[in-house]
Each structure stands twice: as C-alpha cells, then as structure tokens.
C-alpha cells in the first residue's frame, strides 16, 4: 500500500498529569510535576498506590479499561502451569524450582513502581526460580500456555551465579489475563541472556515488570519479542549497580489491527565504567494498531565513565496506526564516556522498494523483504540459532497474515 500513517513521535517534555504538593517559601502550596525517573515512587505494598485513572505519567498511553481486572484486588496467585526444557553441552548447569515468598532472592533486584506490578507482588503465592550455576553455556526454556481468562499474578526469579553463562527463555502463548514480576540477578562476571516471547492469543492481556541487577564485570542481554496479544506491556529496568557492568536491552514487535504493544525501559547507571545499549524496533499495520516505547536512562553522580545509547525505530505500514516514542536522558555527572538517544517513526523507504522492484521483485514481496530485514536485525542478536529461526518464521507468519 502507498498510504501510510503519519508517525506520532513524542519528546521528553514535562508531563503535568502526575503532580505532587510542595509548600512554597511564602507559605502557600502549589503543584509540582514529577518529571524525572529518579524521583518515581516505589513500594512492595499494593496498598501504597492510588487507583489508576489513566492520567498518570506511567499509564497515560495504556488502555486502562482493558487492563482493569489486573489493577483490581483478587488476583489468582497460585503457581502457573509451566513446561521446562533445559539444554546443555555438559552437566545441566541449571536449577528450576518453586520457592516461597520468604526466599531471600525475592525483592533483591527491584521494587514495583506502579499499581499493576505491586498488585502482582502482593498476590503471588509461590515464585518460580531459575538458577544458572555453571560456566558451560546452558539454555532453559520455560513455557507458559493456556492460562485462561481469569486475572492471575506470577513471580519469577532468574539468577546467574558468579561467572556462570546461560540463556533463559520465557515462552508465552494461548489465553491469558496475567500480571507478573520477573527479577533477574546477574552475579559478578556472569553472562546471561533473558528472552521473553509473547505469542498470546488475540484476546490475551499481559502486564510484566522485569527488574535486573547486574554485578561487577557482568553482562546481561535482555530481549523482548511481542507478536501476539490484545494488550501486552513489558517494562524492563536494569540497575548497573557495580563497576564494569554491561547491559543490552533489545526489543522487536509487530502490532496488528487493534493491538496495543507497550514497553517502558529504564536503565539506571549507578556505578563507574558501566555500559548500556538499548535498541527496540517495531512494525505496525492495521487500523488501531498502537505501540508505545518509553526509554529512560539515568546516569547518577556515582556513574563516572558511563557509556550509554538508546534508540527506537518504528515502521508504519498503513493508515490508522500510531507509534508513541519517548526517549529520555537524565544525567547527573559530567564525567561520562558518552550518552545519546534516537527515535524515528516513518513509512517504507521508497529507495529500498525501488531497488528491489527494479530487480524484478513484485511490490508486495519487496515490502515483505524490507519489513523482515528491518525486524530481523534485533532477532539476530539473541544468540540461539534455533530460537532465532523460530522467531524469524513467526515474523514471516505475521507478515503473511497482514497482507
């Protein structure tokens, strides 16, 4: 199609939808907007959060009516049905087990910053723990499917022990009305990849907060792949708490008619000589297809030598689509190696299409090739040939359906 939507690109400007009271020197009171990520409130207790209106900074892009059951009390916190697969060249190198709420690992990677996350935290009865233990690479896949339509809560803890190496894949499909928290703890010198794949049914609603803490000279690669579901909101945050920590946050998504895919990313540089790279890419096609990407990077005074860059790219394929893209940088020290961001949303590159058509490729096939190449750049960073091939096929299937 030649008609494409005008991209919606937001900038990091003050948002007055979330206000706090502050007394002025003359004794009067005024309203002061909370504009920075470092000042955002957090708590483990759902009772500490006010009801969501949709005007809050963290909720203003989200269809509240569709997610309301996950904001209300009464989530089912029983353990989710899962299937686990462990692949290793040597000894297993991984432990998958249920743990109680009193386990010391719970709460060690982060704290909820919004109501849905706190509601899930207050509701789960038993957590799933995945521990990577060995220096030989190991791949663990946790499959969750057919969770039903009742509102549920879940909690997962992923730990990469010191100097360990591994990959954990959270594979999601079928029906769901799920709010969950995922904690990721990367020990000193460890190398961990976490991939979460959303291939839910068309009616599914999934809210997830991922909290990662990266140790000294450790590396985390975190990949979000969202292809299915009615409303999918995956919010990863990474705390670079020790010197030499390195994090890569990647995402790829394809939103179809009426679909809402959202990701709010936070990188917290809190130690010297840390590095982060954030790259999310998405395609939108069909009336009402809506994606949201918010990227917050905080560089604290303690984070001298930080090297950080974030970007979001969106390809709008038809009229009636909307992409909100908001990159933010908050820098509290001048002693950094570099920090930057980029955001772009737009239509097909006419030159690319012309090049392919000039070589005998029909227009519809040329468009598929451009989209597939655009999204494949992220998929190829996962580091698992089998998983990459499966996701490439899933993207190809999405393209065929949307033709």
CSV table of C-alpha atoms in Angstrom, one decimal:
chain,number,residue,atom,x,y,z
A,1,UNK,CA,0.0,0.0,0.0
A,2,UNK,CA,1.1,3.5,-0.7
A,3,UNK,CA,-0.9,5.1,2.1
A,4,UNK,CA,0.9,5.2,5.4
A,5,UNK,CA,0.1,6.8,8.7
A,6,UNK,CA,1.8,10.0,9.9
A,7,UNK,CA,4.0,8.8,12.7
A,8,UNK,CA,3.4,10.1,16.2
A,9,UNK,CA,6.6,10.9,17.9
A,10,UNK,CA,6.6,12.3,21.4
A,11,UNK,CA,9.5,14.1,23.0
A,12,UNK,CA,10.8,14.3,26.6
A,13,UNK,CA,8.7,17.2,27.7
A,14,UNK,CA,7.2,17.9,31.1
A,15,UNK,CA,4.0,15.9,31.9
A,16,UNK,CA,1.6,17.6,34.3
A,17,UNK,CA,-0.6,14.5,34.7
A,18,UNK,CA,1.3,13.4,37.8
A,19,UNK,CA,1.5,16.1,40.4
A,20,UNK,CA,2.8,16.4,44.0
A,21,UNK,CA,2.2,19.0,46.6
A,22,UNK,CA,5.1,21.3,47.6
A,23,UNK,CA,5.0,24.2,50.1
A,24,UNK,CA,6.5,27.5,48.8
A,25,UNK,CA,8.6,29.8,50.8
A,26,UNK,CA,5.6,32.2,51.2
A,27,UNK,CA,3.6,29.6,53.0
A,28,UNK,CA,1.4,28.8,50.0
A,29,UNK,CA,1.0,25.4,48.3
A,30,UNK,CA,1.5,24.6,44.7
A,31,UNK,CA,1.5,21.6,42.4
A,32,UNK,CA,4.9,20.3,41.1
A,33,UNK,CA,5.0,17.7,38.4
A,34,UNK,CA,7.1,14.6,38.9
A,35,UNK,CA,9.2,14.8,35.7
A,36,UNK,CA,12.2,12.6,36.4
A,37,UNK,CA,12.5,8.8,36.7
A,38,UNK,CA,14.9,9.1,39.7
A,39,UNK,CA,12.0,10.6,41.8
A,40,UNK,CA,9.4,8.0,41.0
A,41,UNK,CA,7.7,6.3,44.0
A,42,UNK,CA,8.1,2.6,44.6
A,43,UNK,CA,6.7,0.1,47.1
A,44,UNK,CA,6.2,-3.6,47.6
A,45,UNK,CA,2.7,-3.0,49.1
A,46,UNK,CA,-0.2,-2.5,46.7
A,47,UNK,CA,-2.0,-0.5,49.4
A,48,UNK,CA,0.6,2.3,49.0
A,49,UNK,CA,-0.6,3.0,45.4
A,50,UNK,CA,-3.6,5.1,44.4
A,51,UNK,CA,-6.2,3.9,42.0
A,52,UNK,CA,-5.1,4.3,38.3
A,53,UNK,CA,-7.0,7.0,36.4
A,54,UNK,CA,-5.0,6.9,33.1
A,55,UNK,CA,-3.7,10.4,33.6
A,56,UNK,CA,-0.6,9.3,35.4
A,57,UNK,CA,2.8,9.6,33.6
A,58,UNK,CA,3.3,5.8,33.6
A,59,UNK,CA,-0.3,5.0,32.5
A,60,UNK,CA,-1.2,7.7,30.1
A,61,UNK,CA,-0.6,5.7,26.9
A,62,UNK,CA,-2.2,2.4,28.2
A,63,UNK,CA,-5.9,1.3,27.5
A,64,UNK,CA,-6.9,1.2,31.2
A,65,UNK,CA,-10.3,-0.3,30.6
A,66,UNK,CA,-8.8,-3.4,29.1
A,67,UNK,CA,-6.3,-4.0,31.9
A,68,UNK,CA,-8.6,-3.0,34.8
A,69,UNK,CA,-9.0,-6.6,36.0
A,70,UNK,CA,-5.3,-6.7,36.7
A,71,UNK,CA,-5.5,-3.5,38.7
A,72,UNK,CA,-8.3,-4.7,40.9
A,73,UNK,CA,-7.9,-6.8,44.0
A,74,UNK,CA,-8.4,-10.6,43.9
A,75,UNK,CA,-5.7,-11.9,41.5
A,76,UNK,CA,-5.2,-15.6,41.4
A,77,UNK,CA,-1.7,-16.0,42.9
A,78,UNK,CA,-1.4,-19.8,42.5
A,79,UNK,CA,1.6,-21.2,40.6
A,80,UNK,CA,1.3,-21.1,36.8
A,81,UNK,CA,1.3,-24.3,34.8
A,82,UNK,CA,4.6,-24.5,33.1
A,83,UNK,CA,6.8,-26.8,31.0
A,84,UNK,CA,10.5,-26.6,31.4
A,85,UNK,CA,13.3,-27.6,28.9
A,86,UNK,CA,17.0,-27.5,29.8
A,87,UNK,CA,19.6,-27.9,27.1
A,88,UNK,CA,23.3,-28.1,28.0
A,89,UNK,CA,26.5,-29.4,26.4
A,90,UNK,CA,27.7,-30.8,29.7
A,91,UNK,CA,26.1,-31.1,33.1
A,92,UNK,CA,22.7,-29.5,33.4
A,93,UNK,CA,24.1,-26.3,34.9
A,94,UNK,CA,20.7,-25.0,35.8
A,95,UNK,CA,18.2,-25.5,38.6
A,96,UNK,CA,14.4,-24.8,38.1
A,97,UNK,CA,12.4,-24.9,41.3
A,98,UNK,CA,9.4,-23.3,43.2
A,99,UNK,CA,10.3,-21.0,46.1
A,100,UNK,CA,8.3,-19.4,48.8
A,101,UNK,CA,7.7,-15.7,49.3
A,102,UNK,CA,10.2,-15.7,52.2
A,103,UNK,CA,13.1,-16.7,50.0
A,104,UNK,CA,16.0,-14.1,50.3
A,105,UNK,CA,16.2,-13.7,46.5
A,106,UNK,CA,12.8,-12.2,46.2
A,107,UNK,CA,13.0,-8.5,46.3
A,108,UNK,CA,16.7,-8.3,45.7
A,109,UNK,CA,16.5,-7.0,42.1
A,110,UNK,CA,13.9,-4.2,42.2
A,111,UNK,CA,10.7,-2.8,43.6
A,112,UNK,CA,7.4,-2.1,42.0
A,113,UNK,CA,6.9,1.5,40.7
A,114,UNK,CA,3.2,1.2,39.6
A,115,UNK,CA,0.0,-0.4,40.8
A,116,UNK,CA,-0.2,-3.5,38.5
A,117,UNK,CA,3.3,-4.6,39.5
A,118,UNK,CA,2.6,-4.1,43.2
A,119,UNK,CA,-0.7,-5.9,42.8
A,120,UNK,CA,1.0,-8.9,41.4
A,121,UNK,CA,3.8,-8.7,44.0
A,122,UNK,CA,1.2,-8.7,46.8
A,123,UNK,CA,-0.8,-11.6,45.3
A,124,UNK,CA,1.6,-14.3,44.2
A,125,UNK,CA,1.7,-17.4,46.5
A,126,UNK,CA,4.8,-19.2,45.1
A,127,UNK,CA,7.6,-18.0,42.8
A,128,UNK,CA,9.5,-19.9,40.1
A,129,UNK,CA,13.3,-19.7,40.5
A,130,UNK,CA,15.7,-20.4,37.6
A,131,UNK,CA,19.3,-20.6,38.7
A,132,UNK,CA,22.2,-20.8,36.2
A,133,UNK,CA,25.1,-22.4,38.0
A,134,UNK,CA,27.9,-23.4,35.6
A,135,UNK,CA,30.5,-21.8,33.4
A,136,UNK,CA,29.4,-24.0,30.4
A,137,UNK,CA,26.6,-22.5,28.4
A,138,UNK,CA,23.1,-23.7,29.3
A,139,UNK,CA,19.7,-22.8,27.8
A,140,UNK,CA,16.5,-23.0,29.8
A,141,UNK,CA,13.1,-22.6,28.2
A,142,UNK,CA,10.0,-22.0,30.5
A,143,UNK,CA,6.8,-22.3,28.5
A,144,UNK,CA,3.5,-20.9,29.8
A,145,UNK,CA,0.4,-21.6,27.8
A,146,UNK,CA,-3.4,-21.7,28.2
A,147,UNK,CA,-3.6,-19.7,31.4
A,148,UNK,CA,-7.3,-19.0,31.0
A,149,UNK,CA,-9.1,-15.7,31.2
A,150,UNK,CA,-9.3,-15.1,34.9
A,151,UNK,CA,-6.9,-12.4,36.3
A,152,UNK,CA,-3.7,-14.0,37.6
A,153,UNK,CA,-0.4,-13.0,39.2
A,154,UNK,CA,3.0,-14.5,38.9
A,155,UNK,CA,6.6,-14.0,40.1
A,156,UNK,CA,9.8,-15.4,38.6
A,157,UNK,CA,13.4,-15.1,39.8
A,158,UNK,CA,16.3,-15.7,37.4
A,159,UNK,CA,19.7,-15.9,39.0
A,160,UNK,CA,23.0,-16.2,37.1
A,161,UNK,CA,25.6,-17.2,39.7
A,162,UNK,CA,29.2,-15.8,39.7
A,163,UNK,CA,31.0,-16.4,36.3
A,164,UNK,CA,28.1,-18.6,35.0
A,165,UNK,CA,26.9,-18.5,31.4
A,166,UNK,CA,23.4,-19.1,30.2
A,167,UNK,CA,20.1,-18.2,28.5
A,168,UNK,CA,16.6,-18.2,29.9
A,169,UNK,CA,13.6,-18.1,27.5
A,170,UNK,CA,10.1,-17.3,28.8
A,171,UNK,CA,7.8,-18.5,26.0
A,172,UNK,CA,4.1,-17.3,26.3
A,173,UNK,CA,1.1,-18.5,24.2
A,174,UNK,CA,-2.6,-19.1,24.4
A,175,UNK,CA,-5.1,-17.3,26.6
A,176,UNK,CA,-4.0,-15.1,29.5
A,177,UNK,CA,-5.0,-12.3,31.8
A,178,UNK,CA,-1.7,-12.0,33.6
A,179,UNK,CA,0.3,-9.5,35.7
A,180,UNK,CA,3.7,-10.6,36.7
A,181,UNK,CA,7.1,-9.5,38.0
A,182,UNK,CA,10.4,-11.0,36.8
A,183,UNK,CA,13.6,-10.5,38.9
A,184,UNK,CA,16.9,-11.0,37.2
A,185,UNK,CA,20.1,-11.2,39.3
A,186,UNK,CA,23.4,-11.4,37.3
A,187,UNK,CA,26.4,-12.3,39.5
A,188,UNK,CA,29.9,-10.9,39.2
A,189,UNK,CA,31.5,-11.9,35.9
A,190,UNK,CA,28.4,-13.8,34.7
A,191,UNK,CA,26.9,-13.6,31.2
A,192,UNK,CA,23.2,-14.0,30.9
A,193,UNK,CA,20.6,-13.7,28.2
A,194,UNK,CA,16.9,-13.4,29.0
A,195,UNK,CA,14.4,-13.6,26.2
A,196,UNK,CA,10.6,-13.1,26.7
A,197,UNK,CA,8.4,-14.1,23.8
A,198,UNK,CA,4.8,-13.0,23.6
A,199,UNK,CA,2.8,-15.1,21.1
A,200,UNK,CA,-0.5,-14.9,23.0
A,201,UNK,CA,-4.0,-15.3,21.5
A,202,UNK,CA,-5.7,-12.2,20.2
A,203,UNK,CA,-7.7,-11.6,23.4
A,204,UNK,CA,-4.8,-12.0,25.9
A,205,UNK,CA,-3.7,-9.2,28.3
A,206,UNK,CA,-0.2,-9.4,29.7
A,207,UNK,CA,1.5,-6.9,32.0
A,208,UNK,CA,5.1,-7.6,33.1
A,209,UNK,CA,7.7,-5.7,35.0
A,210,UNK,CA,11.3,-7.1,34.7
A,211,UNK,CA,13.9,-5.9,37.3
A,212,UNK,CA,17.5,-6.7,36.6
A,213,UNK,CA,20.6,-6.1,38.8
A,214,UNK,CA,23.9,-6.5,37.1
A,215,UNK,CA,27.1,-7.3,39.1
A,216,UNK,CA,30.7,-6.4,38.7
A,217,UNK,CA,32.0,-7.0,35.2
A,218,UNK,CA,28.8,-8.9,34.4
A,219,UNK,CA,26.8,-8.8,31.2
A,220,UNK,CA,23.0,-9.1,30.6
A,221,UNK,CA,21.3,-9.3,27.2
A,222,UNK,CA,17.6,-8.8,27.6
A,223,UNK,CA,15.3,-9.4,24.6
A,224,UNK,CA,11.6,-8.7,24.3
A,225,UNK,CA,9.7,-10.2,21.4
A,226,UNK,CA,6.0,-9.2,21.2
A,227,UNK,CA,3.9,-10.6,18.3
A,228,UNK,CA,0.6,-11.6,19.8
A,229,UNK,CA,-2.0,-10.5,22.4
A,230,UNK,CA,-4.6,-7.7,22.7
A,231,UNK,CA,-2.7,-5.6,25.2
A,232,UNK,CA,1.0,-6.5,26.0
A,233,UNK,CA,3.0,-4.2,28.2
A,234,UNK,CA,6.6,-5.4,29.1
A,235,UNK,CA,8.6,-2.9,31.2
A,236,UNK,CA,12.3,-3.9,31.8
A,237,UNK,CA,14.5,-2.0,34.1
A,238,UNK,CA,18.3,-2.6,34.6
A,239,UNK,CA,20.3,-1.5,37.6
A,240,UNK,CA,24.0,-1.3,36.8
A,241,UNK,CA,25.0,-1.4,40.5
A,242,UNK,CA,28.6,-2.5,40.2
A,243,UNK,CA,31.7,-1.3,38.3
A,244,UNK,CA,32.1,-2.7,34.8
A,245,UNK,CA,28.5,-3.9,34.4
A,246,UNK,CA,27.2,-4.1,30.8
A,247,UNK,CA,23.6,-4.4,29.7
A,248,UNK,CA,22.0,-4.7,26.2
A,249,UNK,CA,18.2,-4.3,26.1
A,250,UNK,CA,16.7,-5.3,22.7
A,251,UNK,CA,13.1,-5.5,21.6
A,252,UNK,CA,11.1,-6.4,18.4
A,253,UNK,CA,7.4,-6.1,18.0
A,254,UNK,CA,4.7,-6.3,15.3
A,255,UNK,CA,1.3,-4.7,16.1
A,256,UNK,CA,-1.7,-5.6,14.0
A,257,UNK,CA,-5.3,-4.2,13.9
A,258,UNK,CA,-6.5,-3.1,17.3
A,259,UNK,CA,-3.4,-4.4,19.1
A,260,UNK,CA,-1.6,-2.4,21.8
A,261,UNK,CA,2.0,-3.3,22.4
A,262,UNK,CA,3.9,-1.2,25.0
A,263,UNK,CA,7.4,-1.2,26.6
A,264,UNK,CA,8.8,1.3,29.1
A,265,UNK,CA,12.5,0.7,29.5
A,266,UNK,CA,14.7,2.0,32.4
A,267,UNK,CA,18.5,1.9,32.6
A,268,UNK,CA,19.9,3.0,36.0
A,269,UNK,CA,23.7,3.7,35.8
A,270,UNK,CA,24.8,3.6,39.4
A,271,UNK,CA,28.5,2.6,39.3
A,272,UNK,CA,31.6,3.7,37.4
A,273,UNK,CA,32.5,2.4,33.9
A,274,UNK,CA,29.2,0.8,33.1
A,275,UNK,CA,27.8,0.4,29.6
A,276,UNK,CA,24.3,0.2,28.2
A,277,UNK,CA,22.8,-0.2,24.7
A,278,UNK,CA,19.0,-0.1,24.1
A,279,UNK,CA,17.5,-0.8,20.7
A,280,UNK,CA,13.8,-1.5,20.0
A,281,UNK,CA,12.3,-1.9,16.6
A,282,UNK,CA,8.7,-2.4,15.6
A,283,UNK,CA,6.3,-2.6,12.7
A,284,UNK,CA,2.6,-1.5,12.7
A,285,UNK,CA,-0.2,-2.4,10.3
A,286,UNK,CA,-3.9,-2.2,10.5
A,287,UNK,CA,-6.5,0.2,11.9
A,288,UNK,CA,-5.9,1.0,15.6
A,289,UNK,CA,-2.5,-0.7,15.8
A,290,UNK,CA,-0.7,1.2,18.6
A,291,UNK,CA,2.8,0.8,20.0
A,292,UNK,CA,4.4,2.7,22.9
A,293,UNK,CA,8.1,2.9,23.7
A,294,UNK,CA,9.4,5.0,26.6
A,295,UNK,CA,13.2,4.8,27.2
A,296,UNK,CA,14.6,6.3,30.4
A,297,UNK,CA,18.3,6.4,31.1
A,298,UNK,CA,19.5,7.7,34.5
A,299,UNK,CA,23.2,8.4,35.0
A,300,UNK,CA,23.9,9.1,38.6
A,301,UNK,CA,26.8,11.1,40.1
A,302,UNK,CA,28.4,7.8,41.1
A,303,UNK,CA,28.5,6.6,37.5
A,304,UNK,CA,31.7,8.2,36.1
A,305,UNK,CA,32.8,6.8,32.8
A,306,UNK,CA,29.3,5.7,31.7
A,307,UNK,CA,28.8,4.8,28.0
A,308,UNK,CA,25.1,4.8,27.1
A,309,UNK,CA,22.9,4.9,24.0
A,310,UNK,CA,19.2,4.1,23.3
A,311,UNK,CA,17.1,4.1,20.2
A,312,UNK,CA,13.7,3.2,19.0
A,313,UNK,CA,12.6,2.7,15.3
A,314,UNK,CA,9.1,2.2,14.1
A,315,UNK,CA,7.9,1.2,10.6
A,316,UNK,CA,4.3,2.3,9.9
A,317,UNK,CA,2.9,0.2,7.1
A,318,UNK,CA,-0.7,1.6,6.8
A,319,UNK,CA,-3.0,4.4,7.8
A,320,UNK,CA,-4.7,4.2,11.2
A,321,UNK,CA,-1.6,3.2,13.1
A,322,UNK,CA,0.1,5.2,16.0
A,323,UNK,CA,3.6,4.9,17.4
A,324,UNK,CA,4.4,6.8,20.6
A,325,UNK,CA,8.2,7.0,21.1
A,326,UNK,CA,9.7,8.9,24.1
A,327,UNK,CA,13.4,8.8,24.8
A,328,UNK,CA,14.7,10.5,28.0
A,329,UNK,CA,18.1,11.1,29.4
A,330,UNK,CA,18.8,12.2,33.0
A,331,UNK,CA,22.5,12.9,33.5
A,332,UNK,CA,23.8,13.9,37.0
A,333,UNK,CA,27.5,13.9,36.2
A,334,UNK,CA,29.6,15.4,33.5
A,335,UNK,CA,32.3,12.7,33.7
A,336,UNK,CA,30.9,10.3,31.1
A,337,UNK,CA,32.2,8.5,28.0
A,338,UNK,CA,29.1,9.1,26.1
A,339,UNK,CA,25.3,9.3,26.2
A,340,UNK,CA,22.8,9.7,23.4
A,341,UNK,CA,19.4,8.7,22.1
A,342,UNK,CA,17.4,8.5,18.8
A,343,UNK,CA,13.8,7.9,17.8
A,344,UNK,CA,12.3,7.7,14.4
A,345,UNK,CA,8.9,6.5,13.1
A,346,UNK,CA,8.0,6.6,9.4
A,347,UNK,CA,6.9,4.8,6.2
A,348,UNK,CA,8.8,2.5,3.8
A,349,UNK,CA,12.0,3.7,2.3
A,350,UNK,CA,11.0,4.3,-1.3
A,351,UNK,CA,14.6,3.8,-2.5
A,352,UNK,CA,14.7,0.4,-1.0
A,353,UNK,CA,11.4,-0.6,-2.6
A,354,UNK,CA,12.5,0.8,-6.0
A,355,UNK,CA,15.8,-1.1,-5.8
A,356,UNK,CA,14.0,-4.4,-5.2
A,357,UNK,CA,11.3,-3.8,-7.8
A,358,UNK,CA,13.9,-2.8,-10.3
A,359,UNK,CA,15.3,-6.3,-10.0
A,360,UNK,CA,12.1,-8.0,-10.8
A,361,UNK,CA,10.6,-8.4,-7.3
A,362,UNK,CA,6.9,-7.6,-7.1
A,363,UNK,CA,5.8,-4.8,-4.8
A,364,UNK,CA,4.1,-6.9,-2.1
A,365,UNK,CA,7.1,-9.2,-1.9
A,366,UNK,CA,9.5,-6.3,-1.8
A,367,UNK,CA,7.6,-4.8,1.2
A,368,UNK,CA,7.8,-8.2,3.0
A,369,UNK,CA,11.5,-8.3,2.4
A,370,UNK,CA,12.0,-4.8,3.8
A,371,UNK,CA,9.9,-5.4,6.9
A,372,UNK,CA,11.6,-8.8,7.6
A,373,UNK,CA,15.0,-7.3,7.2
A,374,UNK,CA,14.1,-4.3,9.5
A,375,UNK,CA,12.9,-6.6,12.3
A,376,UNK,CA,15.4,-9.4,11.8
A,377,UNK,CA,18.3,-7.1,12.9
A,378,UNK,CA,17.1,-7.5,16.5
A,379,UNK,CA,16.2,-11.2,16.4
A,380,UNK,CA,19.7,-12.0,15.2
A,381,UNK,CA,21.2,-10.6,18.4
A,382,UNK,CA,19.6,-13.3,20.6
A,383,UNK,CA,22.5,-15.8,20.2
A,384,UNK,CA,20.5,-19.0,19.8
A,385,UNK,CA,20.2,-20.3,16.3
A,386,UNK,CA,17.1,-22.5,16.9
A,387,UNK,CA,15.2,-19.7,18.7
A,388,UNK,CA,16.2,-17.1,16.1
A,389,UNK,CA,15.0,-19.4,13.3
A,390,UNK,CA,11.7,-20.0,15.1
A,391,UNK,CA,11.1,-16.2,15.6
A,392,UNK,CA,12.1,-15.4,12.1
A,393,UNK,CA,9.4,-17.8,11.0
A,394,UNK,CA,6.9,-16.2,13.4
A,395,UNK,CA,7.6,-12.8,11.9
A,396,UNK,CA,7.2,-14.3,8.4
A,397,UNK,CA,3.8,-15.7,9.5
A,398,UNK,CA,2.7,-12.3,10.8
A,399,UNK,CA,3.6,-10.7,7.5
A,400,UNK,CA,1.6,-13.3,5.6
A,401,UNK,CA,-1.5,-12.7,7.8
A,402,UNK,CA,-1.2,-9.0,7.4
A,403,UNK,CA,-1.0,-9.0,3.6
